[in-house]
Short mmCIF file of C-alpha atoms in Angstrom, two decimals:
data_model
loop_
_atom_site.label_atom_id
_atom_site.label_comp_id
_atom_site.label_asym_id
_atom_site.label_seq_id
_atom_site.Cartn_x
_atom_site.Cartn_y
_atom_site.Cartn_z
CA MET A 1 0.00 0.00 0.00
CA LYS A 2 2.77 2.43 0.85
CA GLU A 3 4.49 1.80 -2.46
CA GLU A 4 1.33 2.48 -4.46
CA VAL A 5 0.66 5.67 -2.51
CA GLY A 6 4.23 6.88 -3.25
CA CYS A 7 3.79 6.22 -6.98
CA TRP A 8 0.51 8.21 -7.05
CA GLU A 9 2.20 11.12 -5.27
CA VAL A 10 5.00 11.23 -7.76
CA ALA A 11 2.60 11.23 -10.72
CA ALA A 12 0.57 14.05 -9.18
CA LYS A 13 3.68 16.19 -8.74
CA VAL A 14 4.65 15.77 -12.37
CA LYS A 15 1.23 16.93 -13.57
CA ASP A 16 1.31 19.97 -11.28
CA LEU A 17 4.66 20.96 -12.70
CA LYS A 18 3.50 20.69 -16.33
CA ALA A 19 0.41 22.76 -15.59
CA ALA A 20 2.43 25.45 -13.88
CA GLY A 21 5.11 25.60 -16.68
CA VAL A 22 2.68 26.06 -19.61
CA LYS A 23 0.07 28.79 -19.12
CA ALA A 24 -3.26 28.62 -20.63
CA GLY A 25 -3.52 30.27 -24.04
CA ALA A 26 0.27 30.99 -24.31
CA LYS A 27 1.79 30.79 -27.81
CA LYS A 28 4.66 28.50 -28.50
CA THR A 29 7.87 30.34 -29.67
CA ALA A 30 10.44 28.84 -31.98
CA VAL A 31 13.71 27.96 -30.35
CA VAL A 32 16.75 29.69 -32.09
CA PRO A 33 19.74 27.42 -32.26
CA VAL A 34 22.79 28.94 -30.48
CA LYS A 35 26.32 28.34 -31.79
CA ALA A 36 28.57 26.64 -29.42
CA VAL A 37 31.39 28.86 -28.10
CA PRO A 38 34.83 27.28 -28.60
CA VAL A 39 36.39 26.30 -25.43
CA ALA A 40 39.70 28.09 -24.74
CA LYS A 41 42.78 26.00 -24.38
CA ALA A 42 43.91 25.46 -20.92
CA VAL A 43 46.91 27.56 -19.94
CA PRO A 44 49.59 25.57 -18.20
CA PRO A 45 50.14 26.69 -14.68
CA ALA A 46 53.15 29.00 -14.16
CA LYS A 47 56.18 27.49 -12.64
CA SER A 48 56.75 28.40 -9.12
CA VAL A 49 59.69 30.79 -8.72
CA PRO A 50 61.90 30.02 -5.80
CA PRO A 51 62.17 32.78 -3.24
CA PRO A 52 65.21 35.06 -3.77
CA SER A 53 68.24 34.11 -1.84
CA LYS A 54 70.01 36.48 0.42
CA PRO A 55 72.52 38.76 -1.38
CA VAL A 56 76.10 37.69 -0.94
CA PRO A 57 78.30 40.52 0.26
CA SER A 58 80.61 41.43 -2.68
CA LYS A 59 84.24 42.30 -2.36
CA PRO A 60 85.30 45.76 -3.59
CA ALA A 61 86.78 45.63 -7.13
CA PRO A 62 90.49 46.44 -7.49
CA PRO A 63 91.18 49.97 -8.70
CA VAL A 64 91.54 50.23 -12.47
CA LYS A 65 94.66 51.96 -13.73
CA ALA A 66 94.34 55.16 -15.72
CA THR A 67 96.22 53.70 -18.69
CA GLN A 68 93.86 50.72 -18.79
CA LYS A 69 90.85 53.06 -18.83
CA ALA A 70 92.39 55.14 -21.58
CA THR A 71 92.99 52.05 -23.73
CA GLU A 72 89.38 50.91 -23.23
CA ILE A 73 88.14 54.35 -24.25
CA ASP A 74 90.42 54.42 -27.32
CA LYS A 75 89.29 50.98 -28.54
CA THR A 76 85.55 51.43 -28.13
CA GLY A 77 85.22 55.19 -28.44
CA THR A 78 83.05 55.39 -25.30
CA ALA A 79 83.95 55.04 -21.68
CA GLN A 80 82.76 51.68 -20.28
CA ALA A 81 81.85 51.29 -16.66
CA PRO A 82 83.93 48.70 -14.80
CA LYS A 83 82.12 45.37 -14.36
CA THR A 84 81.75 44.47 -10.69
CA GLN A 85 79.47 42.14 -8.80
CA GLY A 86 76.90 43.67 -6.52
CA THR A 87 77.11 47.24 -5.48
CA THR A 88 80.26 49.25 -6.05
CA LYS A 89 81.68 52.13 -4.15
CA PRO A 90 81.66 55.55 -5.75
CA THR A 91 84.99 56.44 -7.40
CA SER A 92 87.11 59.07 -5.76
CA LYS A 93 88.03 62.44 -7.21
CA LYS A 94 91.60 61.30 -7.86
CA THR A 95 90.54 58.50 -10.22
CA SER A 96 88.10 60.77 -12.05
CA THR A 97 90.73 63.41 -12.59
CA ALA A 98 93.21 60.76 -13.75
CA THR A 99 90.77 59.42 -16.30
CA SER A 100 89.92 62.92 -17.49
CA LYS A 101 93.61 63.72 -17.88
CA ASN A 102 94.30 60.53 -19.83
CA THR A 103 91.21 60.53 -22.05
CA THR A 104 90.18 64.02 -23.09
CA PRO A 105 93.52 65.66 -23.81
CA LYS A 106 94.63 62.64 -25.86
CA ALA A 107 92.58 63.61 -28.92
CA SER A 108 93.81 67.17 -28.67
CA ASN A 109 97.40 65.93 -28.41
CA VAL A 110 96.90 63.86 -31.55
CA SER A 111 95.48 66.83 -33.45
CA LEU A 112 98.31 69.06 -32.23
CA SER A 113 100.89 66.48 -33.30
CA LYS A 114 99.27 66.29 -36.74
CA THR A 115 99.38 70.06 -37.16
CA LYS A 116 102.98 70.16 -35.95
CA SER A 117 103.99 67.44 -38.42
CA LEU A 118 102.23 69.29 -41.24
CA SER A 119 103.98 72.52 -40.35
CA ILE A 120 107.32 70.71 -40.20
CA THR A 121 106.80 69.11 -43.61
CA LEU A 122 105.79 72.47 -45.08
CA LYS A 123 108.92 74.07 -43.66
CA GLN A 124 111.07 71.25 -45.04
CA ILE A 125 109.83 71.85 -48.61
CA PRO A 126 112.56 74.02 -50.16
CA THR A 127 111.51 77.19 -51.88
CA LEU A 128 113.40 77.09 -55.17
CA PRO A 129 115.18 80.30 -56.15
CA MET A 130 114.53 82.06 -59.42
CA TYR A 131 117.50 80.48 -61.19
CA GLU A 132 116.55 76.86 -60.54
CA THR A 133 112.88 77.34 -61.35
CA SER A 134 113.60 79.20 -64.58
CA ILE A 135 116.22 76.78 -65.86
CA GLY A 136 114.03 73.83 -64.87
CA LEU A 137 111.10 75.17 -66.89
CA ALA A 138 113.39 75.86 -69.86
CA ARG A 139 114.75 72.31 -69.79
CA ALA A 140 111.27 70.80 -69.56
CA ILE A 141 109.97 72.80 -72.53
CA SER A 142 113.09 71.99 -74.56
CA ARG A 143 112.40 68.29 -74.01
CA LYS A 144 108.89 68.85 -75.28
CA VAL A 145 110.34 70.50 -78.38
CA GLY A 146 112.54 67.45 -78.91
CA PHE A 147 109.52 65.13 -78.71
CA ILE A 148 107.64 67.28 -81.21
CA GLU A 149 110.62 67.20 -83.58
CA ASP A 150 110.81 63.42 -83.35
CA GLN A 151 107.10 63.03 -84.10
CA SER A 152 106.33 65.70 -86.71
CA GLY A 153 109.71 67.12 -87.78
CA PRO A 154 111.54 70.40 -87.10
CA LYS A 155 109.14 72.45 -89.24
CA ASP A 156 106.19 72.04 -86.91
CA LEU A 157 104.31 75.29 -86.25
CA ARG A 158 104.27 74.65 -82.51
CA ILE A 159 108.06 74.88 -82.18
CA PRO A 160 108.73 78.66 -82.70
CA PRO A 161 106.54 79.88 -79.79
CA LEU A 162 108.01 77.19 -77.55
CA VAL A 163 111.52 78.34 -78.48
CA GLU A 164 110.58 81.91 -77.50
CA THR A 165 109.33 80.75 -74.10
CA ILE A 166 112.51 78.73 -73.58
CA THR A 167 114.68 81.77 -74.33
CA THR A 168 112.70 83.92 -71.89
CA HIS A 169 113.13 81.36 -69.11
CA TYR A 170 116.87 81.10 -69.80
CA ASN A 171 117.16 84.89 -69.76
CA HIS A 172 115.39 84.99 -66.38
CA ALA A 173 117.86 82.41 -65.08
CA ILE A 174 120.82 84.44 -66.39
CA LYS A 175 119.51 87.64 -64.78
CA SER A 176 119.01 85.94 -61.43
CA LYS A 177 122.46 84.25 -61.50
CA PRO A 178 124.79 85.84 -64.04
CA GLY A 179 127.82 83.66 -63.20
CA ALA A 180 126.10 80.31 -63.91
CA HIS A 181 127.51 78.51 -66.94
CA ASP A 182 124.66 76.07 -67.63
CA ALA A 183 122.15 78.69 -68.75
CA TYR A 184 124.62 80.22 -71.24
CA ILE A 185 125.72 76.86 -72.63
CA GLU A 186 122.21 75.45 -73.05
CA LEU A 187 120.76 78.65 -74.46
CA GLY A 188 123.67 79.00 -76.90
CA ALA A 189 123.15 75.46 -78.19
CA LEU A 190 119.42 76.08 -78.59
CA LEU A 191 119.93 79.36 -80.45
CA GLU A 192 122.49 77.79 -82.75
CA ARG A 193 120.04 75.05 -83.75
CA LYS A 194 116.83 77.08 -83.92
CA VAL A 195 117.80 80.70 -84.60
CA SER A 196 121.33 81.37 -85.87
CA ILE A 197 124.96 80.92 -84.99
CA ARG A 198 125.35 84.67 -84.54
CA ALA A 199 122.69 84.64 -81.81
CA ALA A 200 124.51 81.76 -80.11
CA ALA A 201 127.79 83.71 -80.22
CA ASP A 202 126.17 86.80 -78.74
CA CYS A 203 124.69 84.67 -75.95
CA CYS A 204 128.06 83.13 -75.02
CA ALA A 205 129.82 86.51 -75.31
CA ALA A 206 127.48 87.94 -72.64
CA PHE A 207 129.09 85.75 -69.96
CA PRO A 208 131.18 87.75 -67.45
CA PHE A 209 134.62 86.25 -68.13
CA ARG A 210 137.51 87.12 -65.83
CA ASP A 211 140.75 88.46 -67.19
CA PHE A 212 143.33 85.67 -67.07
CA ARG A 213 146.00 87.09 -69.42
CA SER A 214 147.09 90.20 -67.54
CA GLY A 215 148.78 90.13 -64.17
CA GLY A 216 149.75 86.47 -64.25
CA GLY A 217 146.22 85.20 -63.65
CA THR A 218 145.42 81.52 -63.49
CA ASP A 219 144.15 79.68 -66.54
CA PRO A 220 140.38 79.41 -66.96
CA GLY A 221 138.51 76.44 -65.53
CA GLN A 222 136.67 73.75 -67.42
CA ASP A 223 133.35 75.63 -67.61
CA ASP A 224 135.00 78.86 -68.76
CA LEU A 225 137.10 76.91 -71.24
CA TYR A 226 134.01 75.30 -72.75
CA LEU A 227 132.41 78.70 -73.27
CA TYR A 228 135.69 80.07 -74.73
CA THR A 229 135.93 77.24 -77.25
CA GLU A 230 132.29 77.53 -78.29
CA LEU A 231 132.58 81.29 -78.62
CA GLY A 232 135.81 81.05 -80.64
CA ARG A 233 134.26 78.47 -82.96
CA CYS A 234 131.24 80.73 -83.59
CA PHE A 235 133.44 83.79 -84.20
CA MET A 236 135.67 81.94 -86.64
CA LYS A 237 132.74 80.40 -88.46
CA GLU A 238 131.10 83.81 -88.81
CA LYS A 239 134.48 85.41 -89.69
CA ARG A 240 134.13 87.93 -86.91
CA TYR A 241 137.85 88.52 -86.62
CA LYS A 242 137.57 91.99 -85.11
CA GLU A 243 135.92 90.76 -81.92
CA VAL A 244 137.87 91.57 -78.75
CA LEU A 245 137.06 88.22 -77.12
CA LEU A 246 138.41 86.21 -80.05
CA VAL A 247 142.01 86.62 -78.80
CA ASP A 248 141.04 85.39 -75.31
CA CYS A 249 139.16 82.43 -76.77
CA LEU A 250 142.12 81.30 -78.88
CA VAL A 251 144.62 81.87 -76.08
CA ALA A 252 142.56 79.87 -73.58
CA GLU A 253 142.13 77.02 -76.04
CA GLY A 254 145.86 77.08 -76.96
CA ARG A 255 146.96 76.96 -73.30
CA ALA A 256 144.65 74.05 -72.54
CA MET A 257 145.26 71.90 -75.65
CA GLY A 258 148.36 73.35 -77.29
CA MET A 259 148.95 75.37 -80.43
CA PRO A 260 148.58 72.44 -82.85
CA CYS A 261 144.81 72.33 -82.14
CA LEU A 262 144.60 75.89 -83.48
CA GLY A 263 146.13 75.00 -86.86
CA LYS A 264 142.93 75.57 -88.86
CA TYR A 265 142.24 78.87 -87.17
CA VAL A 266 145.83 80.06 -87.76
CA GLU A 267 145.59 79.25 -91.47
CA ALA A 268 142.26 81.08 -91.79
CA LEU A 269 143.55 84.16 -89.97
CA ASP A 270 146.81 84.16 -91.94
CA ALA A 271 144.85 84.01 -95.20
CA ALA A 272 142.66 86.86 -94.01
CA GLY A 273 145.71 89.01 -93.20
CA GLU A 274 145.15 89.09 -89.44
CA SER A 275 148.86 89.07 -88.53
CA LYS A 276 148.51 91.29 -85.44
CA LEU A 277 145.84 89.00 -84.01
CA LEU A 278 148.05 85.94 -84.62
CA MET A 279 151.01 87.57 -82.85
CA GLN A 280 148.81 88.33 -79.83
CA VAL A 281 147.60 84.72 -79.77
CA TYR A 282 151.12 83.24 -79.87
CA ALA A 283 152.32 85.65 -77.21
CA GLY A 284 149.36 84.84 -74.98
CA VAL A 285 149.79 81.07 -75.29
CA SER A 286 153.52 81.28 -74.50
CA LYS A 287 152.86 83.81 -71.68
CA ARG A 288 155.35 86.28 -73.10
CA PRO A 289 155.08 89.83 -74.46
CA VAL A 290 154.73 90.39 -78.19
CA ASP A 291 158.15 92.15 -78.45
CA HIS A 292 160.04 89.25 -76.92
CA PRO A 293 163.18 88.45 -79.00
CA ASP A 294 162.33 84.77 -79.47
CA LEU A 295 158.84 85.60 -80.64
CA GLN A 296 160.07 88.36 -82.95
CA ALA A 297 162.26 85.88 -84.76
CA PHE A 298 159.37 83.53 -85.22
CA PHE A 299 157.10 86.30 -86.44
CA LYS A 300 159.69 87.37 -89.03
CA SER A 301 159.90 83.81 -90.29
CA ARG A 302 156.15 83.83 -90.86
CA TYR A 303 156.28 87.31 -92.45
CA TRP A 304 153.96 88.81 -89.84
CA THR A 305 156.21 91.78 -89.05
#
């Protein structure tokens, strides 16, 4: 009986619930399907961090030398802080001043050394005088003339203006240093080839020769002798027998190489009737006066007196 009564009670409760849930005359509404929300992945639990240990008391770092700091700054370009464990003590004023002395003035010292070296090199460059610069330019342009002659011949139109510039440079060199032989010799050779032999003779005759015949002077040196021989050759070739320097040229050449080397000149002068000039030449080579008895006998034998 008790079991049947319990079943009837349960059935009655179910009916009461259905009657209460659905009201009389209520309309049924359509149920909208709802999309299922994706379930987020489970985040793994964070690892437990062990509690921080007690800080170990650090020993003070050894003092860094100033040179070591300067090398670190030079390599990297920036000052690096010293690596120490734990806390470090503040640096003293002495170390800071040492680093400042060894780091900052170094760049200025380098720049000063560079400027000093530049000034020294500029001072060491020699300033060439007028003679050397002029004769150097003349030699360079004369080489250019030689190249032009080799390529296109001596009748090239570019050669005459270059010869004029060469002569001007040689004249500047002669004015700046009148006693230099090279300018006269080189200019005379150039004028003989490009202008005329008379111009070459005038150039060599402008040299300030010293008087070696009067007063027992010494014989001319090699450079003077070269100019004397070139000048005498030009005078004899041009038949300029009345030139005052012709006697000196022949005397200098006769003293250096002997009278036999003057045989051609003696014949030419004897044929031209220049007996007085020949007597002066013989007297000058023998270092005797013209009226010496030995020379007078020789002159009579040659019919010069």
